[in-house]
Amino acid sequence: MDEAQMQMRNLKDFLLVYNAMSEHCFTHCVSNLNVRSLTEDEESCVSRCAGRGVRTSHRVMTSYLAMMPGVVERRSQEQRQALDNAAAAAAGVTGVTEGVTEGVTEGVTEGVTPGVTPGVTEGVAAGITGTSAGDT
């Protein structure tokens, strides 16, 4: 996000808060719409209401800024932990598949003469001599 977009976003956020506060204070304080100007009571009510809104907004922002570093740190730790868990899970799966392929390879190659398929030589030899493997 470039600087101009950030400024527009900040202005938009400010105007949303300002409009919400103005609407709240107007509906709370102004009771007589038959007169063009506000009465003294209405003016003081609007002033107090807006002051409370500004102070509240300031306190919320101060609390938010005080809490934010801890929240960011906690989130980064959670993300690091998730990445570590994913890496450990991936390493565990790799280790399991390596062990499985080694065991399969060892089981297949044991007792097999290279280039010769068991059972085939017996059948071929029996067919040539005219005897079966059990007759010899």
Short mmCIF file of C-alpha atoms in Angstrom, two decimals:
data_model
loop_
_atom_site.label_atom_id
_atom_site.label_comp_id
_atom_site.label_asym_id
_atom_site.label_seq_id
_atom_site.Cartn_x
_atom_site.Cartn_y
_atom_site.Cartn_z
CA MET A 1 0.00 0.00 0.00
CA ASP A 2 1.56 3.31 -1.00
CA GLU A 3 1.55 6.55 1.00
CA ALA A 4 -1.42 8.16 -0.80
CA GLN A 5 -3.60 5.10 -0.23
CA MET A 6 -2.64 5.00 3.47
CA GLN A 7 -3.56 8.66 3.86
CA MET A 8 -6.91 8.10 2.14
CA ARG A 9 -7.61 5.10 4.37
CA ASN A 10 -6.74 7.09 7.51
CA LEU A 11 -8.97 9.97 6.40
CA LYS A 12 -11.82 7.57 5.66
CA ASP A 13 -11.43 5.91 9.09
CA PHE A 14 -11.37 9.31 10.81
CA LEU A 15 -14.49 10.47 8.97
CA LEU A 16 -16.35 7.29 9.87
CA VAL A 17 -15.56 7.75 13.57
CA TYR A 18 -16.34 11.48 13.42
CA ASN A 19 -19.69 10.88 11.67
CA ALA A 20 -20.69 8.16 14.13
CA MET A 21 -19.83 10.39 17.08
CA SER A 22 -21.66 13.39 15.57
CA GLU A 23 -24.76 11.32 14.90
CA HIS A 24 -24.72 9.87 18.41
CA CYS A 25 -24.31 13.28 20.06
CA PHE A 26 -26.96 14.89 17.84
CA THR A 27 -29.59 12.22 18.56
CA HIS A 28 -28.72 12.27 22.27
CA CYS A 29 -28.60 16.06 22.80
CA VAL A 30 -30.80 17.82 20.24
CA SER A 31 -34.48 17.62 21.04
CA ASN A 32 -36.02 20.64 19.34
CA LEU A 33 -35.73 20.80 15.56
CA ASN A 34 -38.16 23.75 15.22
CA VAL A 35 -35.41 26.32 15.88
CA ARG A 36 -32.41 26.99 13.62
CA SER A 37 -29.84 27.27 16.39
CA LEU A 38 -29.09 25.13 19.40
CA THR A 39 -30.16 26.13 22.88
CA GLU A 40 -27.54 26.58 25.61
CA ASP A 41 -28.43 23.20 27.10
CA GLU A 42 -28.14 21.50 23.73
CA GLU A 43 -24.77 23.17 23.02
CA SER A 44 -23.33 22.14 26.37
CA CYS A 45 -24.70 18.60 25.93
CA VAL A 46 -23.13 18.32 22.46
CA SER A 47 -19.85 19.72 23.78
CA ARG A 48 -19.73 17.23 26.68
CA CYS A 49 -20.78 14.35 24.43
CA ALA A 50 -18.13 15.15 21.80
CA GLY A 51 -15.51 15.61 24.52
CA ARG A 52 -16.35 12.19 25.97
CA GLY A 53 -16.19 10.69 22.48
CA VAL A 54 -12.77 12.18 21.80
CA ARG A 55 -11.41 11.13 25.21
CA THR A 56 -12.81 7.63 24.81
CA SER A 57 -11.34 7.31 21.34
CA HIS A 58 -7.98 8.55 22.64
CA ARG A 59 -8.00 6.05 25.53
CA VAL A 60 -8.93 3.19 23.23
CA MET A 61 -6.16 4.13 20.79
CA THR A 62 -3.62 4.43 23.62
CA SER A 63 -4.60 1.00 24.95
CA TYR A 64 -4.49 -0.45 21.45
CA LEU A 65 -0.99 0.91 20.84
CA ALA A 66 0.19 -0.40 24.23
CA MET A 67 -1.20 -3.90 23.56
CA MET A 68 -0.21 -4.19 19.92
CA PRO A 69 3.50 -5.13 20.34
CA GLY A 70 2.54 -8.05 22.59
CA VAL A 71 -0.14 -9.20 20.16
CA VAL A 72 2.25 -9.02 17.22
CA GLU A 73 4.92 -10.93 19.16
CA ARG A 74 2.43 -13.62 20.20
CA ARG A 75 1.20 -14.03 16.61
CA SER A 76 4.74 -14.31 15.27
CA GLN A 77 5.54 -16.96 17.90
CA GLU A 78 2.39 -18.89 16.93
CA GLN A 79 3.35 -18.71 13.26
CA ARG A 80 6.91 -19.87 14.02
CA GLN A 81 5.51 -22.74 16.09
CA ALA A 82 3.15 -23.71 13.27
CA LEU A 83 6.02 -23.67 10.77
CA ASP A 84 8.19 -25.74 13.12
CA ASN A 85 5.35 -28.24 13.58
CA ALA A 86 4.80 -28.45 9.83
CA ALA A 87 8.52 -28.96 9.23
CA ALA A 88 8.66 -31.65 11.93
CA ALA A 89 5.60 -33.37 10.47
CA ALA A 90 7.12 -33.26 6.98
CA ALA A 91 10.41 -34.68 8.32
CA GLY A 92 8.54 -37.42 10.18
CA VAL A 93 6.64 -38.42 7.03
CA THR A 94 9.86 -38.45 5.01
CA GLY A 95 11.55 -40.65 7.61
CA VAL A 96 8.65 -43.10 7.60
CA THR A 97 8.59 -43.44 3.82
CA GLU A 98 12.37 -43.90 3.70
CA GLY A 99 12.12 -46.75 6.19
CA VAL A 100 9.25 -48.34 4.29
CA THR A 101 11.03 -48.28 0.95
CA GLU A 102 14.21 -49.68 2.51
CA GLY A 103 12.28 -52.53 4.10
CA VAL A 104 10.43 -53.31 0.89
CA THR A 105 13.62 -53.31 -1.14
CA GLU A 106 15.38 -55.56 1.35
CA GLY A 107 12.50 -58.04 1.49
CA VAL A 108 12.26 -58.31 -2.27
CA THR A 109 15.94 -58.72 -2.97
CA GLU A 110 16.65 -61.33 -0.26
CA GLY A 111 17.09 -64.83 -1.67
CA VAL A 112 16.86 -63.75 -5.29
CA THR A 113 19.73 -64.45 -7.62
CA PRO A 114 20.38 -61.47 -9.86
CA GLY A 115 18.84 -62.00 -13.30
CA VAL A 116 17.00 -65.16 -12.27
CA THR A 117 13.35 -65.31 -11.30
CA PRO A 118 12.57 -67.96 -8.65
CA GLY A 119 10.26 -70.72 -9.77
CA VAL A 120 10.78 -69.96 -13.44
CA THR A 121 14.07 -71.80 -13.69
CA GLU A 122 12.59 -74.88 -12.05
CA GLY A 123 9.67 -74.92 -14.48
CA VAL A 124 11.94 -74.39 -17.47
CA ALA A 125 14.33 -77.08 -16.35
CA ALA A 126 11.45 -79.47 -15.75
CA GLY A 127 10.03 -78.80 -19.21
CA ILE A 128 13.35 -79.44 -20.87
CA THR A 129 14.08 -82.68 -19.06
CA GLY A 130 10.51 -83.82 -19.07
CA THR A 131 10.37 -84.09 -15.29
CA SER A 132 8.73 -81.93 -12.76
CA ALA A 133 10.55 -80.17 -9.95
CA GLY A 134 9.09 -82.63 -7.46
CA ASP A 135 10.30 -85.71 -9.44
CA THR A 136 13.98 -84.96 -9.09
#
